[in-house]
Short mmCIF file of C-alpha atoms in Angstrom, two decimals:
data_model
loop_
_atom_site.label_atom_id
_atom_site.label_comp_id
_atom_site.label_asym_id
_atom_site.label_seq_id
_atom_site.Cartn_x
_atom_site.Cartn_y
_atom_site.Cartn_z
CA MET A 29 37.60 -61.01 48.31
CA LYS A 30 38.16 -57.96 50.50
CA ARG A 31 41.13 -56.92 48.31
CA VAL A 32 39.12 -57.13 45.09
CA ILE A 33 36.42 -54.66 46.17
CA PRO A 34 38.72 -51.55 46.37
CA VAL A 35 40.09 -52.32 42.91
CA LEU A 36 36.59 -52.42 41.41
CA VAL A 37 35.62 -49.21 43.12
CA LEU A 38 38.66 -47.42 41.78
CA SER A 39 38.00 -48.76 38.29
CA VAL A 40 34.47 -47.48 38.36
CA ALA A 41 35.63 -44.15 39.76
CA GLY A 42 38.15 -43.85 36.95
CA LEU A 43 35.40 -44.09 34.39
CA ILE A 44 33.28 -41.33 35.92
CA PRO A 45 35.16 -38.40 34.28
CA VAL A 46 34.62 -39.99 30.88
CA TRP A 47 30.87 -40.35 31.44
CA ARG A 48 30.58 -36.78 32.77
CA TYR A 49 32.29 -35.12 29.78
CA GLU A 50 30.72 -37.18 27.01
CA PRO A 51 27.39 -35.19 26.82
CA SER A 52 29.29 -31.94 26.23
CA ILE A 53 30.00 -33.10 22.66
CA GLY A 54 26.28 -33.28 21.91
CA GLY A 55 25.75 -29.86 23.56
CA THR A 56 28.28 -28.17 21.26
CA THR A 57 26.65 -29.61 18.18
CA ALA A 58 23.24 -28.33 19.26
CA SER A 59 24.54 -24.83 19.84
CA THR A 60 26.13 -24.61 16.38
CA THR A 61 22.95 -25.65 14.63
CA GLU A 62 20.68 -23.35 16.64
CA PRO A 63 19.21 -20.53 14.42
CA VAL A 64 20.86 -17.15 15.00
CA THR A 65 19.56 -13.80 13.79
CA SER A 66 22.48 -11.95 12.24
CA PRO A 67 22.68 -8.31 11.05
CA SER A 68 22.98 -9.45 7.41
CA ALA A 69 19.82 -11.54 7.65
CA SER A 70 17.91 -8.58 9.09
CA ALA A 71 19.18 -6.30 6.37
CA SER A 72 18.17 -8.78 3.70
CA ALA A 73 14.69 -9.08 5.13
CA SER A 74 14.23 -5.32 5.26
CA SER A 75 15.86 -4.41 1.94
CA GLY A 76 12.46 -3.90 0.26
CA THR A 77 9.69 -1.58 1.39
CA VAL A 78 6.24 -3.16 1.06
CA VAL A 79 3.22 -0.85 0.88
CA LYS A 80 -0.47 -1.70 0.59
CA GLY A 81 -2.63 0.42 -1.68
CA THR A 82 -6.16 1.59 -0.93
CA LEU A 83 -8.93 -1.01 -1.05
CA ILE A 84 -11.13 0.00 -4.00
CA ASN A 85 -14.69 -1.30 -4.17
CA THR A 86 -16.05 -1.75 -7.70
CA SER A 87 -19.21 -3.16 -9.23
CA LYS A 88 -17.20 -6.31 -10.00
CA GLY A 89 -15.81 -6.64 -6.48
CA PRO A 90 -13.00 -5.21 -4.26
CA LEU A 91 -9.47 -4.69 -5.54
CA GLN A 92 -6.31 -3.90 -3.58
CA VAL A 93 -2.66 -4.04 -4.58
CA GLN A 94 0.56 -4.45 -2.63
CA VAL A 95 3.72 -2.84 -4.00
CA THR A 96 7.33 -3.63 -3.16
CA PHE A 97 9.87 -0.82 -3.56
CA ASP A 98 13.65 -0.99 -3.64
CA GLY A 99 14.48 2.63 -3.01
CA ASP A 100 12.44 4.55 -5.60
CA LYS A 101 12.09 1.52 -7.89
CA ILE A 102 8.96 -0.65 -8.04
CA THR A 103 10.28 -4.21 -7.96
CA ALA A 104 7.05 -6.18 -7.50
CA VAL A 105 3.28 -5.77 -7.50
CA LYS A 106 0.62 -8.24 -6.45
CA THR A 107 -3.10 -8.04 -5.82
CA LEU A 108 -4.24 -8.73 -2.27
CA GLN A 109 -7.85 -8.71 -3.44
CA GLN A 110 -9.37 -8.72 -6.91
CA PRO A 111 -12.75 -9.48 -8.49
CA ASP A 112 -13.40 -13.14 -9.26
CA HIS A 113 -13.99 -12.48 -12.94
CA PRO A 114 -12.32 -13.85 -16.10
CA GLN A 115 -11.63 -10.38 -17.53
CA THR A 116 -9.97 -9.32 -14.26
CA GLU A 117 -7.83 -12.45 -14.15
CA ALA A 118 -6.69 -11.80 -17.71
CA ALA A 119 -6.09 -8.07 -17.15
CA VAL A 120 -4.11 -8.10 -13.87
CA PRO A 121 -0.89 -9.68 -15.26
CA LYS A 122 -0.88 -7.08 -18.06
CA LEU A 123 -1.41 -4.24 -15.60
CA ILE A 124 1.43 -5.48 -13.38
CA ALA A 125 3.78 -5.81 -16.37
CA GLU A 126 2.92 -2.27 -17.48
CA THR A 127 3.55 -0.98 -13.95
CA LEU A 128 7.02 -2.52 -13.77
CA THR A 129 7.85 -0.99 -17.15
CA ALA A 130 6.38 2.48 -16.50
CA GLN A 131 7.46 2.59 -12.82
CA SER A 132 4.28 4.58 -12.14
CA ALA A 133 0.49 4.40 -12.24
CA ASP A 134 0.47 6.06 -15.68
CA ILE A 135 -0.37 2.87 -17.53
CA ASP A 136 -2.81 1.90 -20.27
CA THR A 137 -6.29 0.62 -19.51
CA VAL A 138 -6.74 -3.01 -20.55
CA THR A 139 -9.45 -3.26 -23.19
CA GLY A 140 -12.53 -5.03 -21.84
CA ALA A 141 -11.45 -4.53 -18.22
CA THR A 142 -11.88 -0.79 -17.69
CA ILE A 143 -13.37 -1.11 -14.19
CA THR A 144 -10.56 -3.37 -13.01
CA SER A 145 -7.91 -1.19 -14.66
CA ASP A 146 -9.20 2.01 -13.03
CA ALA A 147 -9.42 0.39 -9.59
CA TYR A 148 -5.94 -1.10 -9.99
CA GLU A 149 -4.47 2.29 -10.93
CA ASP A 150 -6.19 4.03 -7.98
CA SER A 151 -4.91 1.46 -5.47
CA LEU A 152 -1.45 1.51 -7.07
CA GLN A 153 -1.23 5.31 -6.98
CA ALA A 154 -2.23 5.31 -3.31
CA ALA A 155 0.63 2.92 -2.51
CA ILE A 156 3.08 5.03 -4.52
CA ASP A 157 1.95 8.17 -2.66
CA VAL A 158 2.47 6.48 0.72
CA ALA A 159 5.95 5.31 -0.27
CA ALA A 160 6.87 8.76 -1.60
CA LYS A 161 5.66 10.40 1.61
CA ALA A 162 7.71 8.00 3.72
CA ALA A 163 10.78 8.57 1.55
CA SER A 164 10.45 12.35 1.80
CA ALA A 165 10.70 12.08 5.58
CA SER A 166 14.33 10.96 5.18
CA PRO A 167 16.85 13.81 4.55
CA SER A 168 18.97 11.60 2.29
CA ALA A 169 15.91 10.54 0.34
CA THR A 170 14.85 14.15 -0.03
CA ALA A 171 18.26 15.10 -1.39
CA SER A 172 18.16 12.17 -3.81
CA THR A 173 14.66 13.05 -4.97
CA SER A 174 15.51 16.70 -5.55
CA THR A 175 18.60 15.74 -7.55
CA SER A 176 16.70 13.34 -9.79
CA ALA A 177 13.86 15.82 -10.19
CA SER A 178 16.27 18.48 -11.41
CA THR A 179 17.70 16.19 -14.09
CA ALA A 180 14.55 14.36 -15.23
CA PRO A 181 11.75 16.06 -17.20
CA SER A 182 8.54 16.64 -15.26
CA LYS A 183 5.69 14.21 -15.92
CA GLN A 184 2.12 15.41 -16.35
CA THR A 185 -1.09 13.52 -17.19
CA VAL A 186 -3.95 15.42 -18.83
CA ALA A 187 -7.42 14.20 -19.80
CA GLY A 188 -8.81 15.45 -23.10
CA THR A 189 -12.36 16.61 -23.76
CA LEU A 190 -15.13 14.00 -23.74
CA VAL A 191 -16.43 13.91 -27.33
CA ASN A 192 -19.82 12.30 -27.95
CA THR A 193 -20.27 10.59 -31.33
CA SER A 194 -22.98 8.52 -32.99
CA LYS A 195 -20.91 5.44 -32.11
CA GLY A 196 -20.41 6.42 -28.46
CA PRO A 197 -18.22 8.71 -26.28
CA VAL A 198 -14.50 9.16 -26.94
CA GLN A 199 -12.02 10.58 -24.44
CA VAL A 200 -8.26 10.29 -24.31
CA GLN A 201 -5.70 10.76 -21.55
CA VAL A 202 -2.24 11.98 -22.47
CA THR A 203 0.96 11.67 -20.44
CA PHE A 204 3.67 14.26 -21.08
CA GLU A 205 7.32 14.11 -20.02
CA GLY A 206 8.39 17.69 -20.41
CA ASP A 207 7.06 18.65 -23.86
CA LYS A 208 7.11 15.07 -25.14
CA ILE A 209 3.99 12.91 -25.43
CA SER A 210 5.13 9.70 -23.73
CA ALA A 211 1.81 7.82 -23.53
CA VAL A 212 -1.82 7.98 -24.65
CA SER A 213 -4.65 5.91 -23.21
CA MET A 214 -8.39 5.78 -23.78
CA LEU A 215 -10.61 6.77 -20.88
CA GLN A 216 -13.71 6.09 -22.97
CA GLN A 217 -14.27 4.68 -26.43
CA PRO A 218 -17.16 3.13 -28.41
CA ASN A 219 -17.64 -0.60 -27.98
CA HIS A 220 -17.27 -1.24 -31.68
CA PRO A 221 -14.88 -3.52 -33.64
CA GLN A 222 -13.72 -0.72 -35.94
CA THR A 223 -12.92 1.49 -32.94
CA THR A 224 -11.05 -1.31 -31.19
CA ALA A 225 -8.92 -1.83 -34.29
CA ALA A 226 -8.40 1.89 -34.94
CA VAL A 227 -7.35 3.09 -31.48
CA PRO A 228 -3.89 1.38 -31.34
CA VAL A 229 -3.12 2.82 -34.79
CA LEU A 230 -4.14 6.31 -33.70
CA ILE A 231 -2.04 6.11 -30.53
CA GLU A 232 1.00 4.88 -32.44
CA GLU A 233 0.64 7.73 -34.94
CA THR A 234 0.33 10.24 -32.07
CA LEU A 235 3.55 9.06 -30.42
CA LYS A 236 5.37 9.35 -33.75
CA ALA A 237 3.94 12.75 -34.73
CA GLN A 238 4.03 14.18 -31.19
CA SER A 239 0.90 16.14 -32.11
CA SER A 240 -2.73 15.70 -33.19
CA LYS A 241 -1.77 16.07 -36.85
CA ILE A 242 -2.29 12.43 -37.71
CA ASP A 243 -4.09 10.53 -40.47
CA THR A 244 -7.66 9.32 -40.14
CA VAL A 245 -7.93 5.53 -39.93
CA SER A 246 -9.84 4.16 -42.91
CA GLY A 247 -13.21 2.73 -41.87
CA ALA A 248 -13.13 4.55 -38.51
CA THR A 249 -13.57 8.18 -39.55
CA ILE A 250 -15.94 9.06 -36.70
CA THR A 251 -13.67 7.57 -34.03
CA SER A 252 -10.59 9.17 -35.61
CA GLY A 253 -12.17 12.61 -35.68
CA ALA A 254 -13.30 12.40 -32.05
CA TYR A 255 -9.90 11.05 -30.99
CA VAL A 256 -8.06 13.93 -32.66
CA GLN A 257 -10.42 16.45 -31.07
CA SER A 258 -9.98 15.04 -27.56
CA LEU A 259 -6.22 14.69 -28.08
CA GLN A 260 -5.86 18.33 -29.15
CA ALA A 261 -7.84 19.47 -26.11
CA ALA A 262 -5.42 17.60 -23.84
CA ILE A 263 -2.41 19.14 -25.62
CA ASP A 264 -3.94 22.61 -25.27
CA ALA A 265 -4.70 22.03 -21.59
CA LYS A 266 -1.14 20.96 -20.94
CA GLY A 267 0.21 24.14 -22.48
CA ALA A 268 -2.18 26.37 -20.51
#
């Protein structure tokens, strides 16, 4: 029995290296699956600049937008706050779609949601101004902006005269790109079915004619006359 004991001890001792190295396999696996922050992941996370617009209080409730920029391009817009109102809920998707198309705050007011539209545009413009100011702080961005500005026509938005009619007030806002009329929106218009039907026709005719020399819409003579008068005032103001 005394000879057997050393043999058992040596056998057990021979197994010790195996037991000591076995956990290292599990340790390697854990280290390979541990999350690592890489330069590419950081760059991906910071590729877009996110800017919050001003919080605008309205009679319907507060409204605030958040805008995501990729360079100078608006890639996404969402509302952080908005009035809990059916007209607002219907208007916001249209306003966002218009923003992504226009790449600016020069967008049309959604009929029936004037308060929401105005607040949205104010908050959006504030975000755009903040992003532009931040971009101008970068020398490369400044060079890029000056280059694009020299090749692209200047954009100017002018409000026409407020014209009071027996149906209600009419006032247009005209956006010019250089000498071209690129957009027309209604700041005020009578709440009347004939006006609602006539305004899109008048705007379409304006964009085609590039002037106030357009036809009166049948059945909406009063609105047409006031529209033309306010439109001409905006054209004259732009040229001044």
